[in-house]
């Protein structure tokens, strides 16, 4: 499938996303306006499942005679990309207003976004094309992104579009292709500032190519390309991940002394992480205190969420509670905040404190997030507090909510370790039934459950759970057939050993 570019028509500026920002990125539900206000933004925000098409929502909005505001569409696009709802963000939707009176308002371009755009003869700006290239890569992969890039007339492949392709390669860690397009951009004179260099620096850092990173920084100096704060942070992180404390400290001191270098809390977070990895928690604590002094008013929520987990890593429980109180003073508490503080308290073995936070969350008017309950259930299991774990599970289930397969499997595993095999079997059955694509199936726990059922003579239950396993694609037909042979005879088919080793 080749996505064809469609001319030029401005809508908004485009900035190549900085890959390295993911180090400190926190996801949250799309913010919604006041419940009293019915807006297109609010309606789309309610689409919790990223696979749900926005086309019916947009069509309904237009059929009701409502305007499609360009600035609101821009905000929706930005949010969809920000919260990684890329499939929706690729649905370039063209909607038609109802005829009113004697004239038709015409086609309104709602860049929220459908693959219909490839069939519509509409003009796109270079920024639009760059965004589309980025989304195609995320949804369909690099091959399709390259096809789309190659379909763009060479005269239209401006710096933004080359930069978008470079960013696609960097995001997918396609090093050789990234280096090729980067070299081409230099030859075309498309690199005049640090942003494009930062993409390559981040790629080298993430792939452990630190010598190449140093060479590229030297090239920036020779070409008169000024560093920005992102350049410094990538460089700083390269020292941190390699435990080069001396190099990290030297660069940080250089950054602090350079009035042109705008330090932010990210820089100190990176240094704190480096100290923690090097086993120097007190030095990490000092940098975290320093980071608080440079947190801007608009950055407090995201910064505090990371501070919670970093202070927990230093073992400073009092600091975790202090930051949590500051976080709550900022405004509404979202699930990401509860996740940060709960994981921090669990890490500090403060189960009593975690229970109080869970009560706060349950009483707050927030969307249900199974990860929050999972944190405490998992903590109970690891401490052998299975009664508390099952009590919390019952509370969640009785409230009409569902738990994912990973937490049921956690319960099954710890029940097995505690000799409670009947509960282990029941939990494993629910784990397999609730199976999703994001959890790692424990073959050893399943094998233990199957062996228990055979010894108890409950072959019907054993066959049932084995069948579920195959239906969910968690074992091959060969393994399934060997399991059936094992259940139907006294022979050891080797199926359980094969599962435990997998």
Short mmCIF file of C-alpha atoms in Angstrom, two decimals:
data_model
loop_
_atom_site.label_atom_id
_atom_site.label_comp_id
_atom_site.label_asym_id
_atom_site.label_seq_id
_atom_site.Cartn_x
_atom_site.Cartn_y
_atom_site.Cartn_z
CA UNK A 1 0.00 0.00 0.00
CA UNK A 2 1.51 3.33 -1.09
CA UNK A 3 0.20 6.45 0.61
CA UNK A 4 0.32 9.31 -1.91
CA UNK A 5 1.21 12.85 -0.82
CA UNK A 6 -1.37 15.38 -1.82
CA UNK A 7 0.02 18.80 -2.56
CA UNK A 8 0.42 21.65 -0.10
CA UNK A 9 -1.99 23.36 2.24
CA UNK A 10 -0.87 24.76 5.60
CA UNK A 11 -2.62 23.85 8.81
CA UNK A 12 -0.08 24.05 11.57
CA UNK A 13 3.62 23.83 12.31
CA UNK A 14 5.34 20.49 12.71
CA UNK A 15 8.12 19.52 15.07
CA UNK A 16 10.08 16.28 14.76
CA UNK A 17 9.41 14.33 17.95
CA UNK A 18 12.42 13.91 20.16
CA UNK A 19 12.92 10.22 20.82
CA UNK A 20 14.87 10.71 24.03
CA UNK A 21 11.98 12.50 25.73
CA UNK A 22 10.42 9.07 26.30
CA UNK A 23 12.79 8.65 29.25
CA UNK A 24 10.62 10.99 31.25
CA UNK A 25 7.26 10.72 29.55
CA UNK A 26 4.13 9.88 31.50
CA UNK A 27 0.90 8.81 29.83
CA UNK A 28 -2.50 9.86 31.10
CA UNK A 29 -6.04 9.71 29.82
CA UNK A 30 -6.90 12.45 27.36
CA UNK A 31 -7.91 15.46 29.40
CA UNK A 32 -11.58 16.31 29.06
CA UNK A 33 -13.26 19.67 29.42
CA UNK A 34 -15.99 20.37 31.94
CA UNK A 35 -18.80 17.76 31.89
CA UNK A 36 -21.22 20.61 31.19
CA UNK A 37 -19.53 21.36 27.87
CA UNK A 38 -20.24 19.10 24.89
CA UNK A 39 -17.29 19.43 22.55
CA UNK A 40 -15.87 17.29 19.78
CA UNK A 41 -12.68 17.03 21.84
CA UNK A 42 -14.64 15.61 24.76
CA UNK A 43 -16.50 13.09 22.61
CA UNK A 44 -13.27 11.78 21.09
CA UNK A 45 -11.64 11.68 24.52
CA UNK A 46 -14.26 9.16 25.60
CA UNK A 47 -13.03 6.64 23.02
CA UNK A 48 -10.92 4.66 25.47
CA UNK A 49 -10.19 1.81 23.07
CA UNK A 50 -7.51 2.99 20.58
CA UNK A 51 -8.90 0.61 17.96
CA UNK A 52 -12.27 2.36 17.86
CA UNK A 53 -12.72 4.47 14.74
CA UNK A 54 -13.48 8.14 15.21
CA UNK A 55 -15.40 8.34 11.96
CA UNK A 56 -18.87 7.74 13.48
CA UNK A 57 -18.20 10.35 16.17
CA UNK A 58 -17.19 12.96 13.61
CA UNK A 59 -20.07 12.12 11.30
CA UNK A 60 -22.55 12.37 14.16
CA UNK A 61 -21.05 15.71 15.21
CA UNK A 62 -21.50 17.15 11.72
CA UNK A 63 -24.94 15.60 11.22
CA UNK A 64 -26.05 17.44 14.34
CA UNK A 65 -25.14 20.69 12.61
CA UNK A 66 -22.15 21.47 14.81
CA UNK A 67 -19.05 23.28 13.61
CA UNK A 68 -15.68 21.57 13.21
CA UNK A 69 -13.22 24.07 14.62
CA UNK A 70 -9.74 23.90 13.07
CA UNK A 71 -7.94 24.78 16.30
CA UNK A 72 -9.82 22.06 18.18
CA UNK A 73 -8.93 19.51 15.50
CA UNK A 74 -5.30 20.53 15.85
CA UNK A 75 -5.49 19.92 19.60
CA UNK A 76 -7.07 16.50 19.07
CA UNK A 77 -4.34 15.47 16.62
CA UNK A 78 -1.68 16.62 19.05
CA UNK A 79 -3.24 14.72 21.93
CA UNK A 80 -3.76 11.53 19.93
CA UNK A 81 -0.08 11.49 18.98
CA UNK A 82 0.99 12.46 22.49
CA UNK A 83 -0.91 9.59 24.07
CA UNK A 84 0.19 7.12 21.40
CA UNK A 85 -3.27 6.54 19.91
CA UNK A 86 -1.67 6.33 16.49
CA UNK A 87 -4.29 4.24 14.71
CA UNK A 88 -6.93 6.84 15.52
CA UNK A 89 -4.56 9.63 14.63
CA UNK A 90 -4.14 8.12 11.16
CA UNK A 91 -7.84 8.28 10.38
CA UNK A 92 -7.88 11.42 8.23
CA UNK A 93 -11.59 11.99 8.21
CA UNK A 94 -13.38 14.19 5.74
CA UNK A 95 -16.87 15.06 6.87
CA UNK A 96 -19.61 16.95 5.10
CA UNK A 97 -22.02 19.28 6.85
CA UNK A 98 -25.68 18.94 6.22
CA UNK A 99 -27.11 21.26 3.66
CA UNK A 100 -28.66 24.29 5.29
CA UNK A 101 -30.84 26.54 3.21
CA UNK A 102 -29.63 27.11 -0.31
CA UNK A 103 -25.94 26.48 0.14
CA UNK A 104 -23.68 23.63 1.11
CA UNK A 105 -20.90 24.47 3.55
CA UNK A 106 -18.61 22.07 1.70
CA UNK A 107 -16.00 19.57 2.76
CA UNK A 108 -14.25 20.28 6.05
CA UNK A 109 -10.86 18.82 6.55
CA UNK A 110 -10.73 17.27 10.04
CA UNK A 111 -7.19 16.11 10.46
CA UNK A 112 -8.29 13.56 13.02
CA UNK A 113 -7.75 11.44 10.58
CA UNK A 114 -8.52 8.54 8.21
CA UNK A 115 -6.81 6.48 5.64
CA UNK A 116 -9.43 7.84 3.28
CA UNK A 117 -7.02 10.75 2.73
CA UNK A 118 -4.95 8.61 0.38
CA UNK A 119 -8.01 8.45 -1.89
CA UNK A 120 -8.98 12.12 -1.59
CA UNK A 121 -7.43 14.79 -3.78
CA UNK A 122 -6.66 17.19 -0.94
CA UNK A 123 -3.61 19.41 -0.56
CA UNK A 124 -1.21 18.83 2.31
CA UNK A 125 1.52 21.02 3.71
CA UNK A 126 5.01 19.63 4.27
CA UNK A 127 4.15 19.50 7.96
CA UNK A 128 1.05 17.40 7.25
CA UNK A 129 3.10 15.01 5.13
CA UNK A 130 5.75 14.72 7.84
CA UNK A 131 3.11 13.88 10.44
CA UNK A 132 1.54 11.32 8.12
CA UNK A 133 4.93 9.73 7.50
CA UNK A 134 5.50 9.44 11.23
CA UNK A 135 2.07 7.87 11.81
CA UNK A 136 2.44 5.38 8.95
CA UNK A 137 5.72 4.20 10.47
CA UNK A 138 4.12 3.74 13.87
CA UNK A 139 1.02 1.94 12.62
CA UNK A 140 2.30 0.00 9.59
CA UNK A 141 6.07 -0.10 10.00
CA UNK A 142 9.14 1.22 8.22
CA UNK A 143 8.53 -0.46 4.86
CA UNK A 144 5.25 1.38 4.38
CA UNK A 145 6.79 4.62 5.63
CA UNK A 146 9.58 4.29 3.06
CA UNK A 147 7.04 3.63 0.31
CA UNK A 148 5.20 6.78 1.28
CA UNK A 149 8.43 8.81 1.40
CA UNK A 150 9.48 7.54 -2.03
CA UNK A 151 6.07 8.47 -3.46
CA UNK A 152 6.63 12.12 -2.53
CA UNK A 153 8.02 14.15 -5.44
CA UNK A 154 11.71 14.78 -4.85
CA UNK A 155 11.20 18.52 -5.11
CA UNK A 156 8.74 18.35 -2.22
CA UNK A 157 11.00 16.36 0.11
CA UNK A 158 11.98 19.31 2.26
CA UNK A 159 13.90 19.23 5.54
CA UNK A 160 10.81 18.44 7.64
CA UNK A 161 10.02 15.35 5.61
CA UNK A 162 13.60 14.05 5.64
CA UNK A 163 13.68 14.76 9.36
CA UNK A 164 10.47 12.78 9.89
CA UNK A 165 11.97 9.77 8.07
CA UNK A 166 15.14 10.07 10.16
CA UNK A 167 13.00 10.08 13.27
CA UNK A 168 11.17 6.94 12.07
CA UNK A 169 14.48 5.11 11.63
CA UNK A 170 15.74 6.30 15.01
CA UNK A 171 12.57 5.23 16.78
CA UNK A 172 12.84 1.73 15.27
CA UNK A 173 16.62 1.62 15.99
CA UNK A 174 17.40 1.15 12.30
CA UNK A 175 20.95 2.45 12.70
CA UNK A 176 22.35 2.05 9.19
CA UNK A 177 19.34 3.63 7.51
CA UNK A 178 19.31 6.46 10.05
CA UNK A 179 22.96 7.19 9.35
CA UNK A 180 22.31 7.17 5.59
CA UNK A 181 19.43 9.64 5.73
CA UNK A 182 21.36 11.80 8.22
CA UNK A 183 24.31 11.98 5.81
CA UNK A 184 21.95 12.85 2.96
CA UNK A 185 20.41 15.64 5.03
CA UNK A 186 23.88 17.07 5.64
CA UNK A 187 24.65 16.97 1.91
CA UNK A 188 21.37 18.75 1.15
CA UNK A 189 22.11 21.44 3.74
CA UNK A 190 19.08 20.51 5.84
CA UNK A 191 20.89 20.50 9.20
CA UNK A 192 21.36 23.92 10.71
CA UNK A 193 20.58 23.37 14.38
CA UNK A 194 20.92 20.81 17.18
CA UNK A 195 17.51 19.15 16.80
CA UNK A 196 18.48 16.76 14.01
CA UNK A 197 21.80 15.97 15.68
CA UNK A 198 19.90 15.19 18.86
CA UNK A 199 17.92 12.46 17.11
CA UNK A 200 21.15 10.71 16.11
CA UNK A 201 22.78 11.32 19.50
CA UNK A 202 19.79 9.75 21.21
CA UNK A 203 19.91 6.76 18.87
CA UNK A 204 23.62 6.22 19.54
CA UNK A 205 23.02 6.52 23.28
CA UNK A 206 20.14 4.02 23.28
CA UNK A 207 22.16 1.54 21.22
CA UNK A 208 25.28 1.88 23.35
CA UNK A 209 27.30 3.47 20.52
CA UNK A 210 29.02 5.94 22.84
CA UNK A 211 32.13 6.39 20.72
CA UNK A 212 29.95 7.44 17.78
CA UNK A 213 28.10 9.77 20.12
CA UNK A 214 31.34 11.49 21.12
CA UNK A 215 32.42 11.81 17.47
CA UNK A 216 29.10 13.41 16.57
CA UNK A 217 29.32 15.90 19.43
CA UNK A 218 32.81 16.83 18.22
CA UNK A 219 31.36 17.31 14.72
CA UNK A 220 28.75 19.68 16.14
CA UNK A 221 31.54 21.76 17.69
CA UNK A 222 33.49 21.84 14.42
CA UNK A 223 30.41 22.87 12.43
CA UNK A 224 29.39 25.55 14.90
CA UNK A 225 26.15 23.79 15.87
CA UNK A 226 25.22 25.01 19.35
CA UNK A 227 24.15 22.45 21.92
CA UNK A 228 20.72 22.78 23.46
CA UNK A 229 19.52 21.29 26.74
CA UNK A 230 18.51 18.07 24.99
CA UNK A 231 22.01 17.63 23.60
CA UNK A 232 23.46 17.98 27.07
CA UNK A 233 20.90 15.58 28.57
CA UNK A 234 21.57 12.88 25.98
CA UNK A 235 25.29 13.26 26.55
CA UNK A 236 24.77 13.20 30.32
CA UNK A 237 22.65 10.06 30.06
CA UNK A 238 25.37 8.32 28.04
CA UNK A 239 27.74 8.81 30.97
CA UNK A 240 25.06 7.69 33.45
CA UNK A 241 24.22 4.40 31.72
CA UNK A 242 27.89 3.45 31.44
CA UNK A 243 28.46 4.30 35.14
CA UNK A 244 31.06 6.89 34.20
CA UNK A 245 30.42 8.96 37.32
CA UNK A 246 33.47 11.14 36.81
CA UNK A 247 32.47 12.04 33.25
CA UNK A 248 28.87 12.63 34.33
CA UNK A 249 29.92 14.97 37.15
CA UNK A 250 32.32 16.87 34.92
CA UNK A 251 29.67 17.45 32.25
CA UNK A 252 27.04 18.45 34.79
CA UNK A 253 29.44 20.99 36.31
CA UNK A 254 30.12 22.32 32.81
CA UNK A 255 26.40 22.66 32.19
CA UNK A 256 25.86 24.48 35.47
CA UNK A 257 28.72 26.89 34.70
CA UNK A 258 27.55 27.58 31.15
CA UNK A 259 24.93 30.32 31.21
CA UNK A 260 23.89 29.34 27.68
CA UNK A 261 22.97 25.82 28.84
CA UNK A 262 19.41 25.83 30.15
CA UNK A 263 19.31 23.14 32.82
CA UNK A 264 15.99 21.58 33.72
CA UNK A 265 14.87 18.93 36.18
CA UNK A 266 15.54 16.21 33.57
CA UNK A 267 19.28 16.86 33.85
CA UNK A 268 19.30 16.25 37.57
CA UNK A 269 17.02 13.22 37.21
CA UNK A 270 19.55 11.73 34.78
CA UNK A 271 22.39 12.40 37.20
CA UNK A 272 20.40 10.94 40.10
CA UNK A 273 19.72 7.80 38.05
CA UNK A 274 23.42 7.54 37.29
CA UNK A 275 24.32 7.78 40.97
CA UNK A 276 21.69 5.18 41.89
CA UNK A 277 23.04 2.74 39.31
CA UNK A 278 26.53 3.35 40.71
CA UNK A 279 25.32 2.58 44.24
CA UNK A 280 25.55 6.18 45.49
CA UNK A 281 22.04 6.94 46.85
CA UNK A 282 23.10 9.93 48.98
CA UNK A 283 24.59 11.70 45.96
CA UNK A 284 21.40 10.87 44.06
CA UNK A 285 19.34 12.44 46.86
CA UNK A 286 21.35 15.68 46.62
CA UNK A 287 20.68 15.94 42.87
CA UNK A 288 16.98 15.28 43.39
CA UNK A 289 16.79 18.11 45.90
CA UNK A 290 18.53 20.32 43.35
CA UNK A 291 16.06 19.27 40.66
CA UNK A 292 13.16 20.61 42.71
CA UNK A 293 14.63 24.10 42.50
CA UNK A 294 14.32 24.20 38.69
CA UNK A 295 10.87 22.65 38.22
CA UNK A 296 8.59 25.07 36.39
CA UNK A 297 4.99 25.61 37.44
CA UNK A 298 3.65 23.87 34.32
CA UNK A 299 5.95 20.87 34.80
CA UNK A 300 5.18 20.03 38.40
CA UNK A 301 2.86 17.08 37.88
CA UNK A 302 5.13 15.16 35.53
CA UNK A 303 8.21 16.05 37.58
CA UNK A 304 6.63 15.05 40.88
CA UNK A 305 5.56 11.68 39.47
CA UNK A 306 9.17 10.88 38.62
CA UNK A 307 10.45 12.35 41.89
CA UNK A 308 8.22 9.94 43.81
CA UNK A 309 9.86 6.90 42.24
CA UNK A 310 13.37 8.35 42.36
CA UNK A 311 13.14 9.30 46.03
CA UNK A 312 11.83 5.80 46.72
CA UNK A 313 14.91 4.39 44.98
CA UNK A 314 17.09 6.39 47.40
CA UNK A 315 15.20 4.86 50.34
CA UNK A 316 13.84 8.21 51.53
CA UNK A 317 10.26 7.40 52.56
CA UNK A 318 9.71 10.80 54.15
CA UNK A 319 10.59 12.44 50.84
CA UNK A 320 8.05 10.30 49.02
CA UNK A 321 5.28 11.50 51.33
CA UNK A 322 6.46 15.09 51.08
CA UNK A 323 6.37 15.03 47.28
CA UNK A 324 3.00 13.26 47.30
CA UNK A 325 1.51 16.08 49.36
CA UNK A 326 3.01 18.64 46.97
CA UNK A 327 1.61 16.67 44.03
CA UNK A 328 -1.90 16.70 45.47
CA UNK A 329 -1.71 20.46 46.00
CA UNK A 330 -1.14 21.02 42.27
CA UNK A 331 -4.68 19.99 41.36
CA UNK A 332 -6.61 16.92 40.31
CA UNK A 333 -4.80 13.63 40.94
CA UNK A 334 -4.73 11.32 37.93
CA UNK A 335 -4.10 7.59 37.81
CA UNK A 336 -0.49 8.15 36.78
CA UNK A 337 0.09 9.89 40.12
CA UNK A 338 -1.49 7.05 42.09
CA UNK A 339 0.62 4.55 40.16
CA UNK A 340 3.80 6.48 40.97
CA UNK A 341 3.15 6.82 44.70
CA UNK A 342 1.84 3.25 45.11
CA UNK A 343 4.81 1.71 43.32
CA UNK A 344 7.11 3.88 45.45
CA UNK A 345 5.55 2.80 48.75
CA UNK A 346 5.53 -0.84 47.68
CA UNK A 347 9.23 -0.53 46.81
CA UNK A 348 9.81 0.88 50.31
CA UNK A 349 7.82 -2.02 51.83
CA UNK A 350 5.31 0.43 53.28
CA UNK A 351 2.23 -1.74 52.82
CA UNK A 352 0.17 0.20 55.39
CA UNK A 353 0.86 3.43 53.52
CA UNK A 354 0.06 1.80 50.17
CA UNK A 355 -3.29 0.60 51.54
CA UNK A 356 -4.22 4.14 52.57
CA UNK A 357 -3.32 5.45 49.12
CA UNK A 358 -5.47 2.74 47.54
CA UNK A 359 -8.39 3.86 49.72
CA UNK A 360 -7.84 7.42 48.51
CA UNK A 361 -7.89 6.23 44.92
CA UNK A 362 -11.05 4.17 45.41
CA UNK A 363 -12.85 7.16 46.91
CA UNK A 364 -11.63 9.55 44.20
CA UNK A 365 -13.60 10.15 41.03
CA UNK A 366 -11.06 8.59 38.67
CA UNK A 367 -11.29 6.04 35.88
CA UNK A 368 -10.61 2.45 36.93
CA UNK A 369 -7.07 1.34 36.15
CA UNK A 370 -6.32 -2.33 36.85
CA UNK A 371 -2.59 -1.54 37.20
CA UNK A 372 -3.25 0.30 40.46
CA UNK A 373 -5.00 -2.65 42.10
CA UNK A 374 -2.42 -4.98 40.57
CA UNK A 375 0.40 -3.19 42.39
CA UNK A 376 -0.99 -3.91 45.83
CA UNK A 377 -2.25 -7.41 44.99
CA UNK A 378 1.22 -8.29 43.71
CA UNK A 379 2.82 -6.81 46.84
CA UNK A 380 0.51 -8.88 49.05
CA UNK A 381 1.42 -12.02 47.12
CA UNK A 382 5.17 -11.43 47.42
CA UNK A 383 4.82 -10.98 51.18
CA UNK A 384 2.70 -14.12 51.49
CA UNK A 385 -0.42 -12.13 52.45
CA UNK A 386 -2.70 -14.18 50.22
CA UNK A 387 -5.84 -13.55 52.26
CA UNK A 388 -5.41 -9.81 51.79
CA UNK A 389 -4.68 -10.34 48.12
CA UNK A 390 -7.87 -12.32 47.53
CA UNK A 391 -9.90 -9.88 49.63
CA UNK A 392 -8.79 -7.03 47.37
CA UNK A 393 -9.48 -9.13 44.27
CA UNK A 394 -12.99 -9.82 45.53
CA UNK A 395 -13.55 -6.12 46.20
CA UNK A 396 -12.49 -5.21 42.67
CA UNK A 397 -14.54 -7.96 41.01
CA UNK A 398 -17.63 -7.18 43.11
CA UNK A 399 -17.41 -3.58 41.94
CA UNK A 400 -17.95 -4.80 38.40
CA UNK A 401 -14.34 -4.32 37.27
CA UNK A 402 -12.06 -6.86 35.61
CA UNK A 403 -8.49 -7.86 36.43
CA UNK A 404 -6.06 -8.82 33.69
CA UNK A 405 -4.41 -12.19 33.20
CA UNK A 406 -1.10 -11.16 34.73
CA UNK A 407 -2.53 -10.59 38.20
CA UNK A 408 -4.51 -13.84 38.17
CA UNK A 409 -1.32 -15.62 37.20
CA UNK A 410 0.54 -13.86 40.02
CA UNK A 411 -2.07 -15.20 42.44
CA UNK A 412 -1.80 -18.70 40.94
CA UNK A 413 1.99 -18.73 41.24
CA UNK A 414 2.05 -17.61 44.87
CA UNK A 415 -0.77 -20.00 45.80
CA UNK A 416 1.33 -22.79 44.31
CA UNK A 417 4.39 -21.68 46.27
CA UNK A 418 2.28 -21.66 49.44
CA UNK A 419 0.84 -25.12 48.79
CA UNK A 420 -2.68 -23.87 48.08
CA UNK A 421 -3.12 -25.80 44.86
CA UNK A 422 -6.91 -25.63 44.63
CA UNK A 423 -6.74 -21.84 44.64
CA UNK A 424 -3.78 -21.96 42.28
CA UNK A 425 -5.80 -23.95 39.74
CA UNK A 426 -8.79 -21.62 39.96
CA UNK A 427 -6.61 -18.56 39.57
CA UNK A 428 -4.68 -20.05 36.65
CA UNK A 429 -7.94 -20.87 34.89
CA UNK A 430 -8.97 -17.22 35.21
CA UNK A 431 -5.53 -16.11 34.07
CA UNK A 432 -5.79 -18.13 30.86
CA UNK A 433 -9.39 -17.02 30.28
CA UNK A 434 -8.44 -13.36 30.75
CA UNK A 435 -5.31 -13.68 28.66
CA UNK A 436 -4.22 -10.57 26.86
CA UNK A 437 -1.17 -9.82 24.70
CA UNK A 438 0.77 -7.97 27.40
CA UNK A 439 1.56 -10.61 30.02
CA UNK A 440 4.09 -13.40 30.02
CA UNK A 441 2.52 -16.81 30.52
CA UNK A 442 4.05 -18.90 33.35
CA UNK A 443 4.38 -22.39 31.95
CA UNK A 444 5.82 -23.80 35.17
CA UNK A 445 2.79 -22.72 37.23
CA UNK A 446 0.42 -24.10 34.61
CA UNK A 447 2.31 -27.40 34.54
CA UNK A 448 2.06 -27.65 38.34
CA UNK A 449 -1.68 -27.00 38.17
CA UNK A 450 -2.17 -29.67 35.51
CA UNK A 451 -0.15 -32.20 37.48
CA UNK A 452 -2.25 -31.44 40.58
CA UNK A 453 -5.53 -31.95 38.69
CA UNK A 454 -4.35 -35.31 37.32
CA UNK A 455 -3.35 -36.53 40.78
CA UNK A 456 -6.74 -35.43 42.12
CA UNK A 457 -8.45 -37.33 39.32
CA UNK A 458 -10.18 -34.24 37.96
CA UNK A 459 -9.42 -34.95 34.31
CA UNK A 460 -12.40 -32.95 33.09
CA UNK A 461 -10.97 -29.75 34.60
CA UNK A 462 -7.50 -30.66 33.33
CA UNK A 463 -8.75 -31.08 29.75
CA UNK A 464 -10.79 -27.89 30.02
CA UNK A 465 -7.86 -25.71 31.05
CA UNK A 466 -5.60 -27.36 28.46
CA UNK A 467 -8.15 -26.59 25.77
CA UNK A 468 -8.29 -22.97 26.92
CA UNK A 469 -4.53 -22.82 26.65
CA UNK A 470 -4.61 -23.87 23.00
CA UNK A 471 -7.55 -21.58 22.19
CA UNK A 472 -5.62 -18.60 23.55
CA UNK A 473 -2.57 -19.46 21.47
CA UNK A 474 -0.41 -20.05 24.54
CA UNK A 475 0.83 -23.44 23.42
CA UNK A 476 1.47 -25.13 20.11
CA UNK A 477 -0.65 -27.98 18.78
CA UNK A 478 2.28 -30.32 19.41
CA UNK A 479 2.48 -29.38 23.10
CA UNK A 480 -1.31 -29.57 23.42
CA UNK A 481 -1.38 -33.09 21.96
CA UNK A 482 1.38 -34.16 24.34
CA UNK A 483 -0.61 -32.72 27.25
CA UNK A 484 -3.64 -34.74 26.18
CA UNK A 485 -1.50 -37.91 25.96
CA UNK A 486 -0.16 -37.17 29.44
CA UNK A 487 -3.68 -36.77 30.86
CA UNK A 488 -5.07 -39.87 29.12
CA UNK A 489 -2.33 -42.29 30.10
CA UNK A 490 0.21 -43.14 32.74
CA UNK A 491 3.03 -42.33 30.37
CA UNK A 492 5.26 -39.33 30.84
CA UNK A 493 5.02 -37.56 27.49
CA UNK A 494 7.55 -34.94 28.53
CA UNK A 495 4.94 -32.27 27.96
CA UNK A 496 5.21 -30.77 31.46
CA UNK A 497 9.01 -30.65 31.26
CA UNK A 498 8.70 -28.96 27.88
CA UNK A 499 6.33 -26.40 29.33
CA UNK A 500 8.48 -25.68 32.38
CA UNK A 501 11.50 -25.19 30.16
CA UNK A 502 9.68 -22.82 27.84
#
